[in-house]
PDB file of C-alpha atoms in Angstrom:
ATOM      1  CA  MET A1202      13.368  62.375   9.213  1.00 53.00           C
ATOM      2  CA  ALA A1203      15.846  60.060   7.484  1.00 55.00           C
ATOM      3  CA  HIS A1204      17.154  61.115   4.149  1.00 57.00           C
ATOM      4  CA  ILE A1205      17.289  58.435   1.429  1.00 58.00           C
ATOM      5  CA  LYS A1206      20.349  58.665  -0.748  1.00 60.00           C
ATOM      6  CA  PRO A1207      19.610  58.323  -4.471  1.00 60.00           C
ATOM      7  CA  VAL A1208      21.203  55.376  -6.214  1.00 58.00           C
ATOM      8  CA  ASP A1209      23.539  56.304  -9.055  1.00 70.00           C
ATOM      9  CA  ASP A1210      23.745  52.896 -10.735  1.00 74.00           C
ATOM     10  CA  PRO A1211      20.864  50.561  -9.808  1.00 73.00           C
ATOM     11  CA  GLU A1212      22.386  47.606 -11.694  1.00 78.00           C
ATOM     12  CA  ALA A1213      25.692  47.933  -9.849  1.00 79.00           C
ATOM     13  CA  THR A1214      23.843  48.208  -6.529  1.00 78.00           C
ATOM     14  CA  ALA A1215      21.803  45.086  -7.311  1.00 74.00           C
ATOM     15  CA  ALA A1216      24.900  43.169  -8.439  1.00 78.00           C
ATOM     16  CA  ASN A1217      26.715  44.192  -5.245  1.00 79.00           C
ATOM     17  CA  PHE A1218      23.717  43.095  -3.124  1.00 77.00           C
ATOM     18  CA  PHE A1219      23.534  39.629  -4.716  1.00 72.00           C
ATOM     19  CA  LYS A1220      27.319  39.227  -4.577  1.00 77.00           C
ATOM     20  CA  ASN A1221      27.853  40.239  -0.944  1.00 79.00           C
ATOM     21  CA  ASP A1222      24.613  40.306   1.038  1.00 74.00           C
ATOM     22  CA  TYR A1223      22.008  37.920  -0.423  1.00 70.00           C
ATOM     23  CA  GLN A1224      22.034  34.310   0.757  1.00 70.00           C
ATOM     24  CA  ASP A1225      20.078  32.036  -1.556  1.00 66.00           C
ATOM     25  CA  ARG A1226      18.028  29.513   0.384  1.00 62.00           C
ATOM     26  CA  GLY A1227      18.197  27.204  -2.643  1.00 61.00           C
ATOM     27  CA  MET A1228      17.227  23.676  -1.683  1.00 55.00           C
ATOM     28  CA  VAL A1229      15.982  24.726   1.729  1.00 57.00           C
ATOM     29  CA  LYS A1230      13.112  26.548   0.050  1.00 59.00           C
ATOM     30  CA  TRP A1231      12.188  23.586  -2.163  1.00 61.00           C
ATOM     31  CA  GLN A1232      12.538  21.057   0.634  1.00 59.00           C
ATOM     32  CA  GLY A1233       9.686  22.824   2.394  1.00 62.00           C
ATOM     33  CA  TYR A1234       7.417  22.012  -0.555  1.00 62.00           C
ATOM     34  CA  PHE A1235       8.650  18.429  -0.668  1.00 63.00           C
ATOM     35  CA  LEU A1236       8.202  18.030   3.061  1.00 69.00           C
ATOM     36  CA  SER A1237       4.557  19.102   2.866  1.00 72.00           C
ATOM     37  CA  ASP A1238       3.704  16.633   0.069  1.00 74.00           C
ATOM     38  CA  HIS A1239       5.727  13.874   1.681  1.00 74.00           C
ATOM     39  CA  THR A1240       4.076  14.412   5.064  1.00 79.00           C
ATOM     40  CA  SER A1241       0.641  14.246   3.469  1.00 81.00           C
ATOM     41  CA  ALA A1242       1.495  10.975   1.708  1.00 81.00           C
ATOM     42  CA  LEU A1243       2.877   9.497   4.939  1.00 81.00           C
ATOM     43  CA  LYS A1244      -0.307  10.417   6.822  1.00 84.00           C
ATOM     44  CA  THR A1245      -2.428   8.714   4.159  1.00 82.00           C
ATOM     45  CA  GLU A1246      -0.255   5.606   4.288  1.00 79.00           C
ATOM     46  CA  ALA A1247      -0.386   5.531   8.101  1.00 78.00           C
ATOM     47  CA  LYS A1248      -4.182   5.789   8.024  1.00 79.00           C
ATOM     48  CA  GLU A1249      -4.406   2.836   5.616  1.00 73.00           C
ATOM     49  CA  ASP A1250      -2.005   0.819   7.788  1.00 69.00           C
ATOM     50  CA  GLU A1251      -4.103   1.618  10.854  1.00 71.00           C
ATOM     51  CA  GLN A1252      -7.238   0.380   9.078  1.00 67.00           C
ATOM     52  CA  MET A1253      -5.494  -2.826   8.063  1.00 60.00           C
ATOM     53  CA  TRP A1254      -4.260  -3.576  11.604  1.00 60.00           C
ATOM     54  CA  HIS A1255      -7.524  -2.847  13.391  1.00 62.00           C
ATOM     55  CA  GLN A1256     -10.101  -4.288  11.059  1.00 67.00           C
ATOM     56  CA  GLN A1257     -12.220  -7.190  12.219  1.00 78.00           C
ATOM     57  CA  ILE A1258     -11.761 -10.075   9.807  1.00 83.00           C
ATOM     58  CA  PRO A1259     -14.807 -12.344   9.659  1.00 87.00           C
ATOM     59  CA  ASP A1260     -14.440 -16.096   9.664  1.00 89.00           C
ATOM     60  CA  PRO A1261     -14.317 -17.740   6.228  1.00 91.00           C
ATOM     61  CA  MET A1262     -17.709 -18.549   4.702  1.00 92.00           C
ATOM     62  CA  MET A1263     -18.664 -21.609   2.732  1.00 94.00           C
ATOM     63  CA  PRO A1264     -18.533 -20.995  -1.050  1.00 92.00           C
ATOM     64  CA  THR A1265     -22.248 -21.792  -1.392  1.00 93.00           C
ATOM     65  CA  ARG A1266     -23.131 -19.113   1.172  1.00 94.00           C
ATOM     66  CA  ILE A1267     -20.882 -16.590  -0.567  1.00 92.00           C
ATOM     67  CA  LYS A1268     -22.618 -17.338  -3.875  1.00 91.00           C
ATOM     68  CA  GLU A1269     -26.085 -16.936  -2.294  1.00 94.00           C
ATOM     69  CA  LEU A1270     -25.222 -13.546  -0.805  1.00 93.00           C
ATOM     70  CA  LEU A1271     -23.611 -12.288  -4.026  1.00 91.00           C
ATOM     71  CA  GLU A1272     -26.637 -13.324  -6.094  1.00 91.00           C
ATOM     72  CA  GLN A1273     -29.018 -11.708  -3.603  1.00 92.00           C
ATOM     73  CA  ALA A1274     -27.010  -8.478  -3.578  1.00 91.00           C
ATOM     74  CA  GLN A1275     -26.868  -8.336  -7.361  1.00 90.00           C
ATOM     75  CA  THR A1276     -30.583  -9.069  -7.756  1.00 90.00           C
ATOM     76  CA  LYS A1277     -31.612  -6.437  -5.199  1.00 91.00           C
ATOM     77  CA  SER A1278     -28.845  -3.959  -6.164  1.00 89.00           C
ATOM     78  CA  GLN A1279     -27.489  -3.963  -2.620  1.00 91.00           C
ATOM     79  CA  THR A1280     -24.078  -2.772  -1.486  1.00 91.00           C
ATOM     80  CA  VAL A1281     -21.722  -5.522  -0.370  1.00 91.00           C
ATOM     81  CA  ILE A1282     -18.616  -5.572   1.782  1.00 91.00           C
ATOM     82  CA  ILE A1283     -16.216  -8.201   0.478  1.00 91.00           C
ATOM     83  CA  TYR A1284     -13.377  -9.550   2.575  1.00 91.00           C
ATOM     84  CA  THR A1285     -10.684 -11.388   0.661  1.00 90.00           C
ATOM     85  CA  ASN A1286      -7.995 -13.859   1.647  1.00 89.00           C
ATOM     86  CA  VAL A1287      -5.392 -11.586   0.022  1.00 87.00           C
ATOM     87  CA  THR A1288      -2.638 -10.468   2.418  1.00 82.00           C
ATOM     88  CA  ASP A1289       0.396  -8.215   2.150  1.00 80.00           C
ATOM     89  CA  LEU A1290       3.990  -9.139   3.010  1.00 82.00           C
ATOM     90  CA  ASN A1291       3.241  -8.630   6.720  1.00 76.00           C
ATOM     91  CA  GLN A1292       0.312 -11.091   6.566  1.00 79.00           C
ATOM     92  CA  ARG A1293      -2.252  -8.299   6.999  1.00 78.00           C
ATOM     93  CA  PHE A1294      -5.524  -8.770   5.165  1.00 83.00           C
ATOM     94  CA  GLN A1295      -6.459  -6.392   2.380  1.00 83.00           C
ATOM     95  CA  ILE A1296      -8.923  -3.619   3.263  1.00 83.00           C
ATOM     96  CA  PRO A1297     -12.478  -4.789   2.428  1.00 87.00           C
ATOM     97  CA  ILE A1298     -13.884  -3.881  -0.958  1.00 87.00           C
ATOM     98  CA  ILE A1299     -17.219  -2.090  -0.843  1.00 88.00           C
ATOM     99  CA  GLY A1300     -19.602  -1.550  -3.739  1.00 89.00           C
ATOM    100  CA  ARG A1301     -22.530  -2.750  -5.783  1.00 90.00           C
ATOM    101  CA  ILE A1302     -22.055  -5.774  -7.979  1.00 89.00           C
ATOM    102  CA  GLN A1303     -21.981  -4.766 -11.638  1.00 89.00           C
ATOM    103  CA  GLY A1304     -21.417  -8.230 -13.086  1.00 87.00           C
ATOM    104  CA  TRP A1305     -19.331 -11.406 -13.373  1.00 83.00           C
ATOM    105  CA  GLU A1306     -16.870 -12.558 -15.981  1.00 84.00           C
ATOM    106  CA  ASN A1307     -14.384 -15.461 -16.033  1.00 85.00           C
ATOM    107  CA  GLN A1308     -14.583 -16.092 -12.281  1.00 88.00           C
ATOM    108  CA  MET A1309     -14.085 -12.369 -11.604  1.00 89.00           C
ATOM    109  CA  LEU A1310     -16.603 -10.183  -9.827  1.00 89.00           C
ATOM    110  CA  TYR A1311     -16.867  -6.563 -10.983  1.00 89.00           C
ATOM    111  CA  LEU A1312     -17.981  -3.962  -8.426  1.00 86.00           C
ATOM    112  CA  GLY A1313     -17.556  -0.798 -10.490  1.00 74.00           C
ATOM    113  CA  ASP A1314     -14.852   1.839 -10.104  1.00 73.00           C
ATOM    114  CA  ALA A1315     -12.367  -0.685 -11.554  1.00 70.00           C
ATOM    115  CA  ASN A1316     -12.758  -3.025  -8.559  1.00 79.00           C
ATOM    116  CA  PHE A1317     -12.361  -6.613  -9.690  1.00 85.00           C
ATOM    117  CA  VAL A1318     -12.274  -9.493  -7.234  1.00 90.00           C
ATOM    118  CA  ALA A1319     -11.380 -13.083  -8.031  1.00 90.00           C
ATOM    119  CA  ILE A1320     -14.264 -15.169  -6.710  1.00 89.00           C
ATOM    120  CA  LYS A1321     -11.817 -17.789  -5.411  1.00 92.00           C
ATOM    121  CA  ASP A1322     -10.185 -15.102  -3.202  1.00 92.00           C
ATOM    122  CA  ILE A1323     -13.403 -14.097  -1.401  1.00 92.00           C
ATOM    123  CA  ARG A1324     -13.300 -14.945   2.290  1.00 92.00           C
ATOM    124  CA  ALA A1325     -16.626 -13.463   3.383  1.00 93.00           C
ATOM    125  CA  VAL A1326     -19.449 -11.291   2.106  1.00 93.00           C
ATOM    126  CA  ILE A1327     -21.599  -8.945   4.156  1.00 90.00           C
ATOM    127  CA  ILE A1328     -24.602  -7.148   2.717  1.00 90.00           C
ATOM    128  CA  ASP A1329     -24.432  -3.527   3.852  1.00 84.00           C
ATOM    129  CA  SER A1330     -27.413  -2.782   6.094  1.00 75.00           C
ATOM    130  CA  VAL A1331     -27.443   0.923   5.158  1.00 67.00           C
ATOM    131  CA  ASP A1332     -29.186   0.203   1.821  1.00 55.00           C
TER     132      ASP A1332
END
């Protein structure tokens, strides 16, 4: 059985340990936390990019047809999928906006959850068949 030697001065032993033996991982430790959050954000961004590249963009609708569908959806409280003509710097169309029409104001359509769409930017409207 091993015999443990009692420590005469615990503070001196601790000071000696930190001075000679301990290697602080410092930034390495914190980079692990950063890496996890950063990786998660990159995965989310990649998923959004994937959706933007692979979405099927419908052909533009006539403004009268868009108006008819929006009025029908609002009257019947149906969910709509709105495709806009808005693109990013890479000329990819914005992800469709999905929701129920809450109202109109100054040529803006309000779909709830702070989703506003300029009516002039609407490319196509599809009434969600799940309703």
